[in-house]
XYZ file of C-alpha atoms in Angstrom:
654
model
C 26.468 66.195 -52.982
C 23.841 68.863 -53.318
C 23.876 70.543 -56.723
C 25.103 74.094 -56.737
C 21.733 75.079 -57.958
C 20.028 73.356 -54.973
C 19.547 74.923 -51.576
C 19.511 72.316 -48.746
C 17.189 72.650 -45.724
C 17.952 71.387 -42.191
C 16.000 68.287 -40.990
C 13.496 69.280 -38.273
C 13.556 67.549 -34.849
C 10.189 65.772 -34.190
C 8.798 66.280 -30.711
C 5.464 66.284 -28.902
C 4.245 66.265 -25.298
C 1.165 64.965 -23.456
C -1.097 66.894 -21.198
C -0.366 64.306 -18.474
C 1.839 61.275 -17.722
C 2.076 58.644 -20.469
C 0.459 56.191 -18.028
C -3.093 56.605 -16.825
C -6.227 54.890 -15.599
C -9.106 54.045 -17.928
C -10.905 56.141 -19.242
C -7.939 58.230 -20.351
C -7.823 61.322 -22.621
C -4.478 62.287 -24.140
C -3.962 65.749 -25.636
C -0.894 66.359 -27.777
C 1.187 69.522 -28.016
C 3.901 69.678 -30.687
C 7.362 70.793 -29.695
C 9.012 70.025 -33.050
C 11.832 72.394 -34.011
C 14.301 73.098 -36.822
C 15.101 75.613 -39.575
C 13.324 73.613 -42.248
C 9.965 74.690 -43.499
C 7.374 72.322 -41.887
C 4.581 71.725 -44.293
C 2.389 69.462 -42.099
C 2.273 67.634 -38.747
C 0.042 64.542 -38.460
C -0.540 62.163 -35.469
C -1.571 58.514 -35.792
C -2.327 55.789 -33.236
C -0.733 52.364 -33.768
C -0.643 49.262 -31.538
C 3.044 48.495 -31.836
C 6.206 50.519 -32.063
C 7.045 51.093 -35.741
C 10.256 49.320 -36.713
C 11.027 51.885 -39.417
C 9.893 55.383 -40.138
C 6.892 55.671 -42.366
C 8.203 56.529 -45.842
C 7.441 59.890 -47.360
C 3.744 60.174 -47.926
C 2.652 63.581 -49.068
C -0.991 62.588 -48.711
C -0.787 62.487 -44.874
C -2.833 65.301 -43.475
C -5.046 66.041 -40.548
C -5.117 68.034 -37.371
C -6.283 65.506 -34.676
C -4.421 66.064 -31.402
C -6.808 64.473 -28.871
C -7.146 60.684 -28.310
C -9.626 58.961 -25.958
C -8.980 55.444 -24.459
C -11.693 53.334 -22.881
C -10.021 49.914 -23.134
C -6.930 49.053 -21.052
C -3.817 48.287 -23.031
C -0.530 49.593 -24.430
C -0.773 52.016 -27.338
C 1.658 54.124 -29.389
C 1.115 57.651 -30.798
C 3.306 58.603 -33.751
C 4.075 62.123 -35.046
C 4.725 62.475 -38.792
C 6.353 65.747 -39.891
C 6.386 66.670 -43.586
C 9.022 69.268 -44.425
C 10.808 70.829 -47.397
C 14.197 69.172 -47.580
C 15.575 71.220 -50.477
C 14.780 73.903 -53.067
C 15.695 72.704 -56.529
C 15.209 75.154 -59.306
C 12.700 77.006 -57.219
C 10.680 73.823 -56.429
C 10.439 72.299 -52.910
C 11.469 68.652 -52.373
C 9.494 67.238 -49.427
C 10.500 64.575 -46.913
C 9.079 63.068 -43.668
C 10.395 62.291 -40.205
C 8.480 60.528 -37.411
C 8.578 60.086 -33.662
C 6.550 57.681 -31.365
C 5.616 57.709 -27.704
C 3.946 54.929 -25.648
C 0.653 55.304 -23.822
C -0.211 52.772 -21.083
C -3.897 52.578 -20.141
C -4.570 50.711 -16.880
C -7.734 49.267 -15.406
C -8.346 49.816 -11.704
C -6.733 46.908 -9.796
C -5.992 46.748 -6.090
C -2.283 46.125 -5.395
C -1.333 42.695 -4.002
C 1.787 43.352 -1.920
C 3.703 40.773 0.129
C 6.041 41.627 2.980
C 8.755 39.340 4.389
C 10.370 40.366 7.702
C 14.148 40.070 7.756
C 16.895 40.422 10.321
C 17.688 43.890 11.803
C 14.043 45.045 11.554
C 14.202 45.036 7.778
C 11.210 44.415 5.562
C 11.280 43.035 1.997
C 8.282 44.420 0.096
C 7.231 42.964 -3.262
C 4.312 44.270 -5.355
C 3.470 42.722 -8.753
C 3.115 45.464 -11.355
C 2.269 46.207 -14.969
C 4.457 48.163 -17.419
C 4.804 51.775 -16.325
C 2.765 51.252 -13.147
C 3.927 53.138 -10.039
C 3.184 52.832 -6.312
C 3.327 55.084 -3.293
C 4.363 53.250 -0.114
C 3.562 54.644 3.321
C 5.790 52.667 5.716
C 3.661 53.523 8.721
C 6.280 55.660 10.420
C 5.806 58.918 8.535
C 8.120 57.925 5.668
C 6.770 57.645 2.125
C 8.518 56.386 -0.992
C 7.399 56.329 -4.619
C 8.464 53.655 -7.060
C 10.137 54.510 -10.347
C 8.385 54.079 -13.684
C 9.718 51.017 -15.493
C 8.610 47.781 -17.092
C 9.813 45.434 -14.345
C 7.243 42.736 -13.428
C 7.341 43.729 -9.779
C 8.338 46.520 -7.470
C 10.877 45.158 -4.978
C 12.392 47.170 -2.189
C 13.921 46.662 1.269
C 13.182 49.104 4.073
C 14.818 49.137 7.510
C 12.896 50.344 10.573
C 14.413 51.806 13.692
C 12.794 49.146 15.902
C 10.429 51.461 17.777
C 7.346 49.807 16.238
C 7.606 46.079 15.537
C 4.179 45.844 13.843
C 3.839 48.822 11.470
C 0.916 49.254 9.103
C 2.224 49.468 5.568
C -0.023 51.118 2.946
C 0.600 50.558 -0.777
C -1.276 52.846 -3.202
C -1.414 52.405 -6.968
C -0.809 55.981 -8.084
C -2.744 56.195 -11.362
C -5.993 54.453 -10.375
C -5.671 55.299 -6.673
C -6.290 51.742 -5.371
C -4.888 50.936 -1.920
C -3.864 47.819 0.022
C -2.555 47.540 3.585
C -0.673 44.904 5.547
C 0.787 44.688 9.039
C 3.974 42.610 9.145
C 5.693 41.635 12.389
C 9.323 42.715 12.364
C 12.181 40.725 13.899
C 15.674 41.541 14.985
C 17.277 38.199 14.139
C 16.749 35.288 11.775
C 14.255 32.753 13.110
C 16.047 29.817 14.737
C 16.243 26.556 12.792
C 15.314 23.548 14.942
C 17.138 20.914 12.970
C 18.795 20.084 9.675
C 18.730 16.580 8.225
C 20.912 15.220 5.440
C 20.110 12.203 3.262
C 21.604 10.819 0.070
C 18.982 10.612 -2.699
C 21.113 9.573 -5.674
C 24.624 9.034 -6.899
C 26.571 11.997 -5.476
C 23.287 13.816 -4.799
C 22.054 14.860 -1.361
C 18.891 16.312 0.122
C 18.881 18.824 2.986
C 15.691 19.292 4.995
C 15.736 22.496 7.038
C 13.597 22.575 10.174
C 11.875 25.914 9.595
C 8.688 27.218 8.031
C 10.266 30.528 6.961
C 11.465 31.055 3.421
C 15.225 31.288 3.264
C 17.786 31.049 0.511
C 20.451 28.456 1.160
C 24.029 28.143 0.014
C 25.433 24.629 0.439
C 29.227 24.276 0.507
C 31.064 20.944 0.348
C 34.294 20.503 2.230
C 36.875 19.780 -0.442
C 39.984 20.322 1.668
C 41.082 20.743 5.242
C 39.936 24.372 5.258
C 38.428 24.827 1.793
C 34.777 24.646 0.772
C 33.193 24.595 -2.676
C 29.693 26.061 -3.245
C 27.244 23.617 -4.839
C 24.405 24.279 -7.260
C 21.201 24.143 -5.200
C 17.777 23.000 -6.409
C 14.821 23.929 -4.216
C 12.391 20.994 -3.847
C 10.087 22.644 -1.324
C 10.080 25.719 0.896
C 12.489 24.074 3.352
C 13.998 21.277 1.211
C 16.934 21.679 -1.177
C 19.050 19.231 -3.148
C 22.517 19.496 -4.605
C 25.107 17.353 -6.385
C 28.639 17.016 -5.079
C 31.537 18.934 -6.510
C 33.760 15.905 -5.825
C 32.763 12.212 -5.452
C 32.017 11.364 -1.852
C 33.089 8.732 0.577
C 32.419 10.511 3.848
C 32.085 14.240 3.465
C 30.927 17.332 5.341
C 28.917 20.391 4.385
C 28.216 23.791 5.807
C 24.999 25.714 5.216
C 24.808 29.459 4.666
C 21.319 30.819 5.321
C 20.149 34.066 3.691
C 16.852 35.832 4.336
C 14.814 37.684 1.729
C 16.732 40.893 2.377
C 20.122 39.282 1.723
C 21.261 38.956 5.363
C 23.399 35.816 5.775
C 24.677 33.568 8.556
C 25.902 29.978 8.921
C 23.666 27.304 10.419
C 24.779 26.329 13.931
C 26.277 23.764 14.213
C 28.075 25.055 11.182
C 28.822 21.586 9.795
C 26.691 18.602 8.891
C 28.458 15.450 7.762
C 27.558 12.339 5.800
C 28.726 8.840 6.676
C 28.444 5.759 4.483
C 27.891 2.241 5.837
C 28.537 -1.213 4.441
C 26.578 -4.376 5.288
C 28.171 -7.804 4.738
C 26.575 -11.228 5.083
C 28.179 -13.954 7.190
C 26.903 -17.339 8.286
C 23.557 -16.617 9.982
C 24.551 -13.019 10.748
C 25.050 -9.626 9.096
C 27.961 -7.303 9.833
C 27.460 -3.529 9.537
C 30.436 -1.147 9.461
C 30.912 2.596 9.271
C 33.668 5.091 10.033
C 33.003 6.992 13.222
C 32.961 10.774 12.926
C 36.490 12.150 12.644
C 36.220 14.056 9.422
C 38.735 16.828 9.742
C 40.788 18.502 12.445
C 39.286 21.784 11.244
C 35.775 20.645 12.240
C 34.837 20.942 15.883
C 31.253 19.978 16.705
C 29.713 22.053 19.505
C 27.375 19.171 20.381
C 27.733 15.501 21.292
C 27.348 12.947 18.491
C 25.203 9.821 18.768
C 24.220 7.018 16.425
C 21.075 5.020 15.690
C 21.049 1.961 13.443
C 17.906 1.046 11.508
C 17.067 -2.294 9.906
C 14.234 -2.288 7.363
C 13.044 0.980 8.887
C 13.068 -0.242 12.518
C 15.472 1.151 15.118
C 17.649 -1.749 16.352
C 20.132 0.361 18.300
C 19.161 -1.401 21.517
C 19.692 -4.865 20.019
C 23.172 -4.325 18.568
C 26.294 -2.394 19.384
C 26.052 1.349 18.875
C 29.593 1.543 17.547
C 31.179 0.244 14.365
C 31.378 -2.575 13.524
C 28.196 -4.221 14.808
C 26.717 -7.677 14.193
C 23.035 -8.437 13.641
C 22.213 -12.038 14.605
C 18.461 -11.688 14.140
C 18.393 -12.702 10.471
C 16.727 -15.431 8.430
C 18.510 -17.088 5.559
C 17.432 -15.754 2.166
C 15.701 -12.632 3.518
C 16.931 -9.209 2.446
C 17.840 -6.692 5.122
C 18.509 -2.998 4.508
C 20.484 -0.982 7.055
C 20.692 2.769 7.545
C 22.763 4.731 10.049
C 21.472 7.912 11.640
C 24.023 10.276 13.175
C 22.590 13.040 15.299
C 23.970 15.881 17.385
C 22.409 17.452 20.458
C 23.527 19.240 23.598
C 21.922 16.646 25.851
C 20.903 13.189 24.736
C 17.608 13.642 26.557
C 16.541 16.339 24.100
C 13.468 15.376 22.145
C 14.606 16.929 18.869
C 18.238 16.674 17.696
C 19.801 19.773 16.149
C 21.429 17.782 13.349
C 20.418 14.577 11.636
C 22.508 12.787 9.049
C 21.359 9.594 7.346
C 23.756 7.206 5.703
C 23.216 5.336 2.482
C 20.867 2.350 2.537
C 23.031 -0.793 2.460
C 21.063 -3.954 1.643
C 22.244 -7.545 1.948
C 20.673 -10.990 1.656
C 21.281 -13.160 4.705
C 23.143 -16.429 4.186
C 23.379 -19.638 6.218
C 25.211 -22.905 5.592
C 23.719 -24.718 8.595
C 21.742 -27.855 7.782
C 18.064 -27.049 8.456
C 15.857 -29.066 10.794
C 13.958 -31.997 9.382
C 10.229 -31.853 8.789
C 8.418 -32.695 12.012
C 4.874 -33.036 13.212
C 3.773 -34.901 10.080
C 0.181 -36.119 10.259
C -1.258 -38.769 7.939
C -5.008 -39.295 8.002
C -7.420 -41.103 5.707
C -10.148 -38.893 4.265
C -11.680 -41.366 1.893
C -10.977 -41.898 -0.852
C -7.796 -39.819 -0.291
C -5.051 -39.453 2.284
C -4.549 -36.121 4.016
C -0.921 -35.049 4.573
C 0.145 -32.220 6.888
C 3.352 -31.155 8.663
C 4.609 -28.258 10.801
C 7.667 -26.372 12.146
C 9.437 -25.562 8.866
C 9.781 -22.420 6.758
C 10.779 -23.334 3.176
C 8.909 -22.400 0.054
C 8.275 -25.980 -1.091
C 8.449 -29.388 0.558
C 9.067 -32.669 -1.275
C 6.897 -35.537 -0.045
C 7.939 -39.150 -0.641
C 5.432 -42.003 -0.429
C 6.141 -45.685 0.168
C 3.754 -48.619 0.434
C 3.004 -51.978 -1.129
C 1.291 -49.973 -3.848
C 3.524 -49.276 -6.890
C 5.329 -45.913 -6.736
C 8.302 -44.062 -8.187
C 11.189 -44.993 -5.940
C 13.481 -42.113 -4.968
C 11.451 -39.356 -6.627
C 9.215 -36.907 -4.803
C 5.644 -38.055 -4.998
C 4.099 -34.735 -3.908
C 5.270 -31.166 -3.603
C 3.246 -28.769 -1.527
C 3.512 -25.263 -0.038
C 4.807 -24.789 3.489
C 2.458 -25.808 6.317
C -0.424 -26.325 3.886
C -2.322 -29.634 4.106
C -2.655 -31.549 0.875
C -4.444 -34.647 -0.351
C -2.797 -37.660 -1.972
C -5.476 -38.768 -4.399
C -3.670 -41.629 -6.138
C -4.208 -44.046 -3.245
C -6.379 -46.926 -2.128
C -6.324 -46.612 1.685
C -8.652 -49.596 2.211
C -6.141 -51.894 0.532
C -2.764 -50.485 1.594
C -1.095 -48.553 4.389
C 0.851 -45.649 2.890
C 3.977 -44.253 4.517
C 5.251 -40.747 3.916
C 8.527 -38.953 4.496
C 9.663 -35.463 3.456
C 12.588 -33.146 2.949
C 13.062 -29.573 1.688
C 15.594 -26.946 0.754
C 15.671 -23.757 2.761
C 15.905 -20.325 1.150
C 19.698 -20.618 1.065
C 19.634 -23.967 -0.764
C 20.530 -26.157 2.225
C 18.738 -29.523 2.160
C 17.106 -30.838 5.340
C 17.518 -34.512 6.245
C 14.700 -36.859 5.293
C 12.049 -36.971 8.017
C 10.953 -40.091 9.877
C 8.413 -42.107 7.908
C 4.805 -41.828 9.142
C 2.189 -44.320 7.918
C -1.538 -44.218 7.491
C -3.769 -46.571 9.522
C -5.280 -49.398 7.493
C -8.271 -51.076 9.145
C -9.562 -54.502 8.075
C -12.744 -56.158 9.338
C -15.162 -59.020 8.583
C -17.704 -61.429 10.105
C -16.288 -64.706 11.348
C -18.101 -68.046 11.350
C -19.795 -67.288 14.663
C -21.184 -63.948 13.514
C -18.569 -61.929 15.428
C -17.221 -58.767 13.855
C -13.422 -59.079 13.863
C -10.973 -56.213 13.189
C -7.215 -55.691 12.870
C -5.051 -52.671 11.959
C -1.537 -51.221 12.095
C -0.533 -48.810 14.833
C -0.171 -45.110 13.967
C 3.428 -43.974 14.563
C 3.102 -40.240 13.976
C 3.145 -39.367 17.673
C 5.875 -41.825 18.607
C 8.430 -39.917 16.517
C 7.531 -36.792 18.531
C 7.810 -38.651 21.843
C 4.100 -38.238 22.563
C 1.662 -40.916 23.782
C -0.811 -42.457 21.355
C -4.473 -43.105 22.204
C -6.774 -45.297 20.088
C -10.536 -45.345 19.719
C -12.774 -47.580 17.591
C -15.600 -45.409 16.278
C -18.896 -47.036 15.201
C -21.018 -45.200 12.614
C -24.349 -45.794 10.943
C -25.007 -45.844 7.218
C -25.142 -42.001 7.226
C -21.681 -41.735 8.898
C -23.177 -40.632 12.194
C -21.206 -41.858 15.205
C -23.381 -44.206 17.281
C -20.733 -45.651 19.603
C -17.054 -45.312 20.579
C -14.897 -48.062 22.044
C -11.702 -47.117 23.898
C -8.850 -49.399 22.907
C -5.690 -50.222 24.775
C -2.465 -48.566 23.675
C -0.599 -50.887 21.358
C -3.730 -52.952 20.651
C -4.091 -53.952 16.986
C -7.082 -56.409 17.086
C -10.642 -56.243 18.331
C -13.848 -58.294 18.020
C -17.444 -57.724 19.061
C -20.818 -59.450 18.917
C -22.988 -56.526 19.887
C -26.495 -56.257 18.466
C -26.702 -52.945 16.616
C -30.164 -52.155 15.304
C -29.406 -48.586 14.197
C -28.426 -49.682 10.719
C -28.051 -52.863 8.736
C -24.688 -51.535 7.469
C -22.409 -50.675 10.375
C -19.198 -48.710 9.677
C -16.008 -48.775 11.741
C -12.835 -46.694 11.811
C -9.844 -46.182 14.087
C -9.210 -42.706 15.512
C -5.701 -42.122 16.834
C -4.800 -39.045 18.884
C -2.390 -37.751 21.483
C -2.685 -35.383 24.419
C -0.880 -32.161 25.262
C -1.106 -30.544 28.687
C -4.305 -31.481 30.477
C -5.151 -35.199 30.072
C -8.621 -34.337 28.786
C -7.346 -32.305 25.801
C -6.794 -34.379 22.675
C -4.664 -33.203 19.807
C -4.025 -34.120 16.204
C -6.778 -36.665 15.480
C -6.016 -38.922 12.526
C -8.261 -41.638 11.106
C -8.068 -44.955 9.354
C -10.139 -46.017 6.403
C -13.725 -47.077 7.093
C -14.783 -50.745 7.122
C -18.457 -51.488 6.410
C -20.036 -54.705 7.741
C -23.478 -55.647 6.496
C -25.665 -57.437 9.030
C -28.080 -60.134 7.804
C -31.517 -58.861 6.860
C -34.138 -59.610 9.536
C -37.741 -59.592 8.229
C -40.725 -61.429 9.850
C -44.381 -61.436 8.737
C -47.114 -62.461 11.264
C -49.806 -64.877 9.992
C -52.540 -63.655 12.387
C -53.412 -60.728 14.677
C -56.091 -59.938 17.283
C -57.217 -56.297 17.244
C -59.044 -56.463 20.579
C -57.319 -53.570 22.332
C -55.394 -55.632 24.855
C -52.118 -54.227 23.631
C -50.910 -57.575 22.352
C -50.738 -58.253 18.628
C -53.393 -55.565 17.930
C -51.818 -54.375 14.626
C -50.664 -56.239 11.571
C -47.218 -55.111 10.340
C -43.874 -56.696 9.437
C -40.925 -56.928 11.838
C -38.001 -55.303 9.896
C -35.527 -53.295 12.063
C -33.423 -51.830 9.197
C -36.313 -50.691 7.013
C -35.880 -47.365 5.248
C -38.949 -47.545 2.943
C -42.191 -49.549 3.097
C -45.281 -50.147 0.976
C -48.008 -52.302 2.582
C -51.465 -53.086 1.098
C -54.274 -55.316 2.505
C -57.102 -56.774 0.314
C -60.307 -58.758 1.012
C -61.157 -61.954 -0.801
C -62.808 -59.991 -3.622
C -59.662 -57.941 -4.285
C -60.860 -54.724 -2.713
C -58.081 -52.720 -1.022
C -58.886 -52.186 2.626
C -55.617 -50.597 3.834
C -52.539 -48.963 2.290
C -49.516 -47.199 3.933
C -45.953 -45.996 3.127
C -45.169 -44.893 6.680
C -42.741 -46.762 8.881
C -43.822 -48.084 12.285
C -47.531 -48.166 11.381
C -49.826 -51.079 10.523
C -53.447 -52.268 9.896
C -55.635 -52.141 12.995
C -58.364 -54.378 11.481
C -60.779 -51.560 10.631
C -62.179 -50.579 7.272
C -64.202 -47.443 6.573
C -64.299 -46.722 10.307
C -65.817 -50.098 11.272
C -64.235 -53.375 12.407
C -63.602 -55.799 9.590
C -64.949 -59.327 9.880
C -62.785 -62.137 11.192
C -61.169 -64.274 8.553
C -58.305 -64.401 6.120
C -57.014 -61.303 4.240
C -54.450 -60.957 1.487
C -51.456 -58.602 1.857
C -48.620 -57.259 -0.319
C -45.506 -55.749 1.356
C -42.434 -54.164 -0.278
C -39.464 -53.207 2.003
C -36.203 -51.334 1.287
C -33.550 -51.462 4.060
C -30.713 -48.972 4.707
C -28.367 -51.168 2.691
C -30.649 -50.831 -0.328
C -31.855 -54.448 -0.259
C -35.474 -54.923 -1.442
C -37.813 -57.516 0.093
C -41.244 -58.248 -1.425
C -43.832 -60.549 0.203
C -47.343 -61.646 -0.715
C -49.317 -63.735 1.733
C -52.384 -64.256 3.902
C -52.977 -62.987 7.429
C -55.942 -64.079 9.585
C -57.884 -61.494 11.590
C -59.171 -63.052 14.825
C -61.784 -61.495 17.082
């Protein structure tokens, strides 16, 4: 209540105007004109620039004073100008009581930027124009047909508008001008009367109750996906855009087999259903039977309300490969091309097209991926093609024609072994070496079995034995051999061929003797000067196809026979050039190393050599030595390592 002795004054209404719009291009000068009104006595009007809108009026401040009404802006930004009015609010006892009111207005200062408009053609010759903008920014649009529109002033982040042409010019030039800084951009969109056709739509499940739709178009559309939830009812689904033409959605109701329809909307809001209007999902189930897989699905008969305008076809994929030509195209179908223990994943593709010969279907629907591991209770085949060969000091074991992970090898012989337990385990079709053997003393026999990937055990294979060769010199100096026949080819029904190979001390083959089939003994008395130690082994092989092609060579152990050392030292020689006994040297056919020295009676060395197949020719210092006796020293090492040393006298005769 105002005292009776006080006279109240009306509150003035703050107001001021600019010389131009509150938005302008840098540099910008703003001049202020006050339009404040009211019956109160206005003592002062002051203007201040602040960077934000004041949340409350500035409290009474009698010290505010000033007369600035012009503000210059050289930096882009958003500013606020505030008017403070000081007035007499009451007369109390003849004294004025002063108060303040304030009022703010925004100033937007823009830098010169060229507009960046985008235009999307829509159905019915419409054009969706979008121009990013700053607060307060405005644009003038010349649509290229004599019509011009100006955007409103607001703080929206973009100017969005739809304009419809009359169709007389399908490629108008649209000019967008930023009004305040007068920057211009142009674009020439191509109009269209209808939505662009969509080549195909594919449907695939990507999660529990979640599906992905891939739309065969490069245009940007908005899509509404509706799930059929009743005979004639559809429920819209929440759509997530994955890419320009890919969307995903989760089902409104759990699926078994379900159908969808797709509503397509362009940027201007025009809508129509994809044709064919419906796309349906089918689930499949794969089941494993003995040595076969059964795949089932429910053929398309989703609802009486759905009538497909195109023919429906199916393709069945196994591990990504189309097997439609190898199995029945209708449900159920049986896949016989399976291997026990392997996993197979099946997927059904349903597609619709007017003619099956069309390259691109108009609708593709992929089922779930149903995976199953093949089973088989059939007893697997036994290991076959086992080869046993001696590779001293070991035995080499190999087999073929099986496909397990691991094979158990059993060994039998006169050598001690663990009866009934696998002696070796080795990977499929990989040769291995049995190193705990003595092939020169025993013949080792091997058999094998395995479990296939389904746990079925193969029968034990036929035993195959290594060849053990024995040999020695008899009382007449004959080399006598005996061995056991190799049976590895007999079990395969193939012929066996035997060869006795003769090798020198360096394991180089120097002779081969063809043996009769079934022969298990052999003797020879052949002079072999290649080496003092002669080695022998049996090679057994078979033939496939042409008689000259051998296959699968296996070998016995080697037998070494040491021939007696043969060393002779002449007691005289005649270096007369007649080619007979011209050189003094020892006769030693198996010599590997030699040292020979010749001395005269006074102990002087006349000749020395370490070369094989050379000797003393009776010369010394380039002249013939005198006839008479000479002393020699000879040291020989043969290829068996035996050392022979000889000191003696040889007579030179002329």
